[in-house]
């Protein structure tokens, strides 16, 4: 039991640290992204060009965004990542709460289904950001998809878990109120 | 809930405190309070048996069905 608690404590702190790192990443994306869009010449040393290549469905290869749209595309790229990291941070906050609750022996508490539903919603929000890619190229806007369905599945799984925990909480409360 | 618990009335008739009742029945004071305030969702037959034994009454004296 002690080992189990130690593992949960470790997992809880790990999730907390990762959550903080994710928010730091989000803040970095926010400030660097805006500055890079305004003054790209300051970031020649950063070699971010490979990051903003997008997939051209017609050519079947990665293409570089055209110069007129470059600033706009860079800003969009960073904003997209900012949203992604912020939502990921929220997921880590709720996951940390769940781990904290489980560690303290309160597995079927009333708040658990709500937390899981919020995690599921966050996953469903970021799933389109990962699956669909849109951006300007030299030939106009290009649209691409990736078969990264992990976030979508994780979101749906969290919703299923929320329903299971809702039933668990109900049974737990009923058991507590049985004299 | 249509099932009403009349434990407080029976306890008053017997002049028994809740703590004494919980001690004699063998349940916690918290559970006795849950039962008395009508928050209980279910009562085990074994508990009901002990309650009837301690209060010298029938289950119908404690539990009453009232239509909404």
Short mmCIF file of C-alpha atoms in Angstrom, two decimals:
data_model
loop_
_atom_site.label_atom_id
_atom_site.label_comp_id
_atom_site.label_asym_id
_atom_site.label_seq_id
_atom_site.Cartn_x
_atom_site.Cartn_y
_atom_site.Cartn_z
CA UNK A 1 0.00 0.00 0.00
CA UNK A 2 2.86 2.35 0.89
CA UNK A 3 4.57 1.61 -2.44
CA UNK A 4 1.32 2.31 -4.25
CA UNK A 5 0.92 5.63 -2.47
CA UNK A 6 4.52 6.53 -3.21
CA UNK A 7 3.98 5.79 -6.90
CA UNK A 8 0.82 7.88 -6.97
CA UNK A 9 2.58 10.73 -5.16
CA UNK A 10 5.41 10.55 -7.67
CA UNK A 11 2.96 10.49 -10.59
CA UNK A 12 1.06 13.43 -9.10
CA UNK A 13 4.16 15.56 -8.76
CA UNK A 14 5.38 14.52 -12.21
CA UNK A 15 2.06 15.59 -13.75
CA UNK A 16 2.23 18.89 -11.85
CA UNK A 17 5.75 19.61 -13.08
CA UNK A 18 4.83 18.68 -16.68
CA UNK A 19 1.73 20.91 -16.39
CA UNK A 20 3.86 23.86 -15.29
CA UNK A 21 6.31 23.16 -18.16
CA UNK A 22 3.40 23.11 -20.62
CA UNK A 23 2.23 26.54 -19.42
CA UNK A 24 5.79 27.86 -19.68
CA UNK A 25 5.89 26.52 -23.26
CA UNK A 26 2.57 28.24 -23.98
CA UNK A 27 3.89 31.54 -22.63
CA UNK A 28 7.05 31.17 -24.74
CA UNK A 29 4.99 30.43 -27.84
CA UNK A 30 2.88 33.49 -27.16
CA UNK A 31 5.71 35.99 -26.77
CA UNK A 32 8.15 34.49 -29.28
CA UNK A 33 5.39 33.93 -31.84
CA UNK A 34 4.20 37.51 -31.77
CA UNK A 35 7.73 38.92 -31.82
CA UNK A 36 8.77 36.56 -34.61
CA UNK A 37 5.80 37.62 -36.73
CA UNK A 38 6.62 41.30 -36.17
CA UNK A 39 10.39 41.10 -36.49
CA UNK A 40 11.50 37.83 -38.16
CA UNK A 41 15.05 39.09 -38.77
CA UNK A 42 15.74 38.85 -35.01
CA UNK A 43 15.28 35.11 -35.18
CA UNK A 44 17.59 34.08 -38.04
CA UNK A 45 19.59 32.01 -35.56
CA UNK A 46 16.49 30.08 -34.49
CA UNK A 47 16.07 28.17 -37.80
CA UNK A 48 12.36 27.76 -37.37
CA UNK A 49 11.71 27.53 -41.09
CA UNK A 50 11.49 23.74 -40.99
CA UNK A 51 8.77 24.06 -38.35
CA UNK A 52 6.52 26.09 -40.63
CA UNK A 53 6.72 23.86 -43.67
CA UNK A 54 3.33 22.46 -44.54
CA UNK A 55 2.17 19.55 -46.60
CA UNK A 56 1.08 20.33 -50.17
CA UNK A 57 -1.62 17.82 -51.10
CA UNK A 58 -1.18 18.48 -54.86
CA UNK A 59 2.61 18.08 -54.94
CA UNK A 60 2.64 15.44 -52.25
CA UNK A 61 5.54 17.10 -50.47
CA UNK A 62 6.35 19.67 -47.81
CA UNK A 63 6.36 23.23 -49.10
CA UNK A 64 7.45 26.52 -47.59
CA UNK A 65 4.87 29.28 -47.11
CA UNK A 66 5.22 32.15 -49.59
CA UNK A 67 6.97 35.38 -48.48
CA UNK A 68 3.88 37.65 -48.37
CA UNK A 69 2.03 35.27 -46.12
CA UNK A 70 5.06 34.29 -44.10
CA UNK A 71 4.45 36.69 -41.21
CA UNK A 72 0.77 35.82 -41.06
CA UNK A 73 1.48 32.11 -41.29
CA UNK A 74 4.16 32.34 -38.59
CA UNK A 75 1.70 34.10 -36.31
CA UNK A 76 -0.96 31.49 -37.07
CA UNK A 77 1.52 28.66 -36.44
CA UNK A 78 2.43 30.05 -33.03
CA UNK A 79 -1.16 30.85 -32.08
CA UNK A 80 -2.19 27.32 -33.01
CA UNK A 81 0.57 25.92 -30.82
CA UNK A 82 -0.30 28.36 -28.05
CA UNK A 83 -3.90 27.12 -28.02
CA UNK A 84 -2.64 23.53 -28.11
CA UNK A 85 -0.30 24.01 -25.15
CA UNK A 86 -2.84 25.98 -23.09
CA UNK A 87 -5.46 23.26 -23.49
CA UNK A 88 -2.84 20.60 -22.80
CA UNK A 89 -2.00 22.52 -19.60
CA UNK A 90 -5.67 22.46 -18.55
CA UNK A 91 -5.72 18.68 -19.17
CA UNK A 92 -2.68 18.29 -16.92
CA UNK A 93 -4.31 20.41 -14.18
CA UNK A 94 -7.39 18.18 -14.10
CA UNK A 95 -5.31 15.01 -14.40
CA UNK A 96 -3.26 16.23 -11.43
CA UNK A 97 -6.47 16.77 -9.45
CA UNK A 98 -7.61 13.23 -10.29
CA UNK A 99 -4.26 11.75 -9.21
CA UNK A 100 -4.31 13.80 -5.99
CA UNK A 101 -7.82 12.59 -5.23
CA UNK A 102 -6.97 8.92 -5.95
CA UNK A 103 -3.82 9.19 -3.83
CA UNK A 104 -5.91 10.41 -0.90
CA UNK A 105 -8.26 7.45 -1.26
CA UNK A 106 -11.17 9.48 -2.67
CA UNK A 107 -11.58 7.59 -5.93
CA UNK A 108 -15.33 7.97 -6.37
CA UNK A 109 -15.81 11.57 -5.29
CA UNK A 110 -18.60 13.61 -6.84
CA UNK A 111 -16.26 15.97 -8.73
CA UNK A 112 -14.50 13.14 -10.61
CA UNK A 113 -17.01 12.78 -13.52
CA UNK A 114 -16.91 16.55 -14.07
CA UNK A 115 -13.10 16.59 -14.21
CA UNK A 116 -13.04 13.66 -16.64
CA UNK A 117 -15.68 15.32 -18.84
CA UNK A 118 -13.60 18.51 -18.96
CA UNK A 119 -10.50 16.47 -19.89
CA UNK A 120 -12.53 14.79 -22.66
CA UNK A 121 -13.75 18.15 -23.92
CA UNK A 122 -10.19 19.52 -23.97
CA UNK A 123 -9.00 16.49 -25.96
CA UNK A 124 -11.87 16.93 -28.42
CA UNK A 125 -10.98 20.62 -28.83
CA UNK A 126 -7.31 19.95 -29.60
CA UNK A 127 -8.01 16.91 -31.80
CA UNK A 128 -8.91 19.04 -34.88
CA UNK A 129 -5.76 21.13 -34.34
CA UNK A 130 -3.68 17.96 -34.61
CA UNK A 131 -5.70 16.25 -37.35
CA UNK A 132 -6.29 19.21 -39.70
CA UNK A 133 -3.64 21.60 -40.96
CA UNK A 134 -4.41 24.72 -42.90
CA UNK A 135 -2.04 27.47 -44.02
CA UNK A 136 -1.00 29.78 -46.83
CA UNK A 137 1.55 28.59 -49.43
CA UNK A 138 2.94 30.09 -52.62
CA UNK A 139 -0.03 28.59 -54.44
CA UNK A 140 -2.63 29.83 -51.96
CA UNK A 141 -4.13 28.10 -48.96
CA UNK A 142 -3.45 24.45 -48.54
CA UNK A 143 -5.32 21.99 -46.46
CA UNK A 144 -3.86 18.81 -45.04
CA UNK A 145 -4.83 16.07 -42.65
CA UNK A 146 -2.87 13.79 -40.37
CA UNK A 147 -4.14 10.50 -39.08
CA UNK A 148 -3.34 11.41 -35.48
CA UNK A 149 -6.52 10.07 -33.95
CA UNK A 150 -5.02 9.54 -30.49
CA UNK A 151 -6.42 12.80 -29.07
CA UNK A 152 -9.87 12.07 -30.47
CA UNK A 153 -9.86 8.58 -28.97
CA UNK A 154 -8.51 9.91 -25.65
CA UNK A 155 -11.36 12.45 -25.54
CA UNK A 156 -14.01 9.83 -26.21
CA UNK A 157 -12.39 7.48 -23.69
CA UNK A 158 -12.45 10.25 -21.05
CA UNK A 159 -16.19 10.72 -21.65
CA UNK A 160 -16.78 6.98 -21.21
CA UNK A 161 -14.68 7.04 -18.02
CA UNK A 162 -16.71 10.02 -16.77
CA UNK A 163 -19.91 8.00 -17.13
CA UNK A 164 -18.32 5.04 -15.31
CA UNK A 165 -17.16 7.29 -12.47
CA UNK A 166 -20.60 8.93 -12.32
CA UNK A 167 -22.16 5.52 -11.72
CA UNK A 168 -19.34 4.67 -9.28
CA UNK A 169 -19.94 7.88 -7.32
CA UNK A 170 -23.67 7.13 -7.15
CA UNK A 171 -23.02 3.60 -5.82
CA UNK A 172 -20.42 4.94 -3.39
CA UNK A 173 -22.86 7.52 -2.01
CA UNK A 174 -25.58 4.89 -1.75
CA UNK A 175 -23.19 2.61 0.10
CA UNK A 176 -22.24 5.42 2.48
CA UNK A 177 -25.90 6.17 3.19
CA UNK A 178 -26.75 2.54 3.89
CA UNK A 179 -27.11 2.00 7.62
CA UNK B 1 -38.85 9.84 -0.66
CA UNK B 2 -42.18 8.17 0.27
CA UNK B 3 -40.57 6.13 3.06
CA UNK B 4 -40.46 8.24 6.23
CA UNK B 5 -38.25 7.32 9.18
CA UNK B 6 -39.94 7.95 12.51
CA UNK B 7 -36.90 7.15 14.60
CA UNK B 8 -36.91 10.51 16.38
CA UNK B 9 -40.50 9.94 17.55
CA UNK B 10 -39.77 6.42 18.81
CA UNK B 11 -36.57 7.62 20.52
CA UNK B 12 -38.50 10.40 22.25
CA UNK B 13 -41.15 7.92 23.40
CA UNK B 14 -38.43 5.66 24.83
CA UNK B 15 -36.56 8.71 26.27
CA UNK B 16 -33.36 7.50 24.65
CA UNK B 17 -30.60 9.73 23.34
CA UNK B 18 -29.11 9.23 19.87
CA UNK B 19 -25.67 8.40 21.23
CA UNK B 20 -27.10 5.77 23.59
CA UNK B 21 -29.16 4.35 20.73
CA UNK B 22 -26.15 4.17 18.38
CA UNK B 23 -24.05 2.53 21.09
CA UNK B 24 -26.68 -0.11 21.88
CA UNK B 25 -27.45 -0.88 18.23
CA UNK B 26 -23.76 -0.97 17.32
CA UNK B 27 -23.73 1.66 14.63
CA UNK B 28 -21.75 4.87 14.48
CA UNK B 29 -23.28 8.12 15.70
CA UNK B 30 -22.95 9.48 12.14
CA UNK B 31 -24.98 6.59 10.74
CA UNK B 32 -27.57 6.98 13.49
CA UNK B 33 -27.86 10.65 12.61
CA UNK B 34 -28.25 9.77 8.90
CA UNK B 35 -31.07 7.40 9.84
CA UNK B 36 -32.76 9.89 12.18
CA UNK B 37 -32.67 12.77 9.69
CA UNK B 38 -34.11 10.60 6.92
CA UNK B 39 -31.04 10.84 4.70
CA UNK B 40 -30.50 7.07 4.65
CA UNK B 41 -30.95 5.39 1.28
CA UNK B 42 -31.15 1.84 2.63
CA UNK B 43 -31.26 -0.08 5.91
CA UNK B 44 -29.75 -3.55 6.29
CA UNK B 45 -32.04 -6.25 7.73
CA UNK B 46 -29.41 -6.94 10.41
CA UNK B 47 -29.44 -3.25 11.48
CA UNK B 48 -33.24 -3.15 11.43
CA UNK B 49 -33.32 -6.28 13.56
CA UNK B 50 -31.02 -4.68 16.16
CA UNK B 51 -33.01 -1.42 16.13
CA UNK B 52 -36.28 -3.29 16.74
CA UNK B 53 -34.61 -5.27 19.50
CA UNK B 54 -33.18 -2.21 21.26
CA UNK B 55 -36.33 -0.08 20.91
CA UNK B 56 -38.66 -3.03 21.47
CA UNK B 57 -40.80 -2.15 18.47
CA UNK B 58 -41.83 -3.37 15.02
CA UNK B 59 -40.22 -2.21 11.74
CA UNK B 60 -43.51 -0.50 10.90
CA UNK B 61 -43.15 1.74 13.96
CA UNK B 62 -39.95 3.20 12.55
CA UNK B 63 -40.56 3.06 8.80
CA UNK B 64 -43.77 4.50 7.40
CA UNK B 65 -44.85 4.68 3.75
CA UNK B 66 -46.41 8.01 2.79
CA UNK B 67 -47.73 8.73 -0.71
CA UNK B 68 -46.34 11.89 -2.37
#
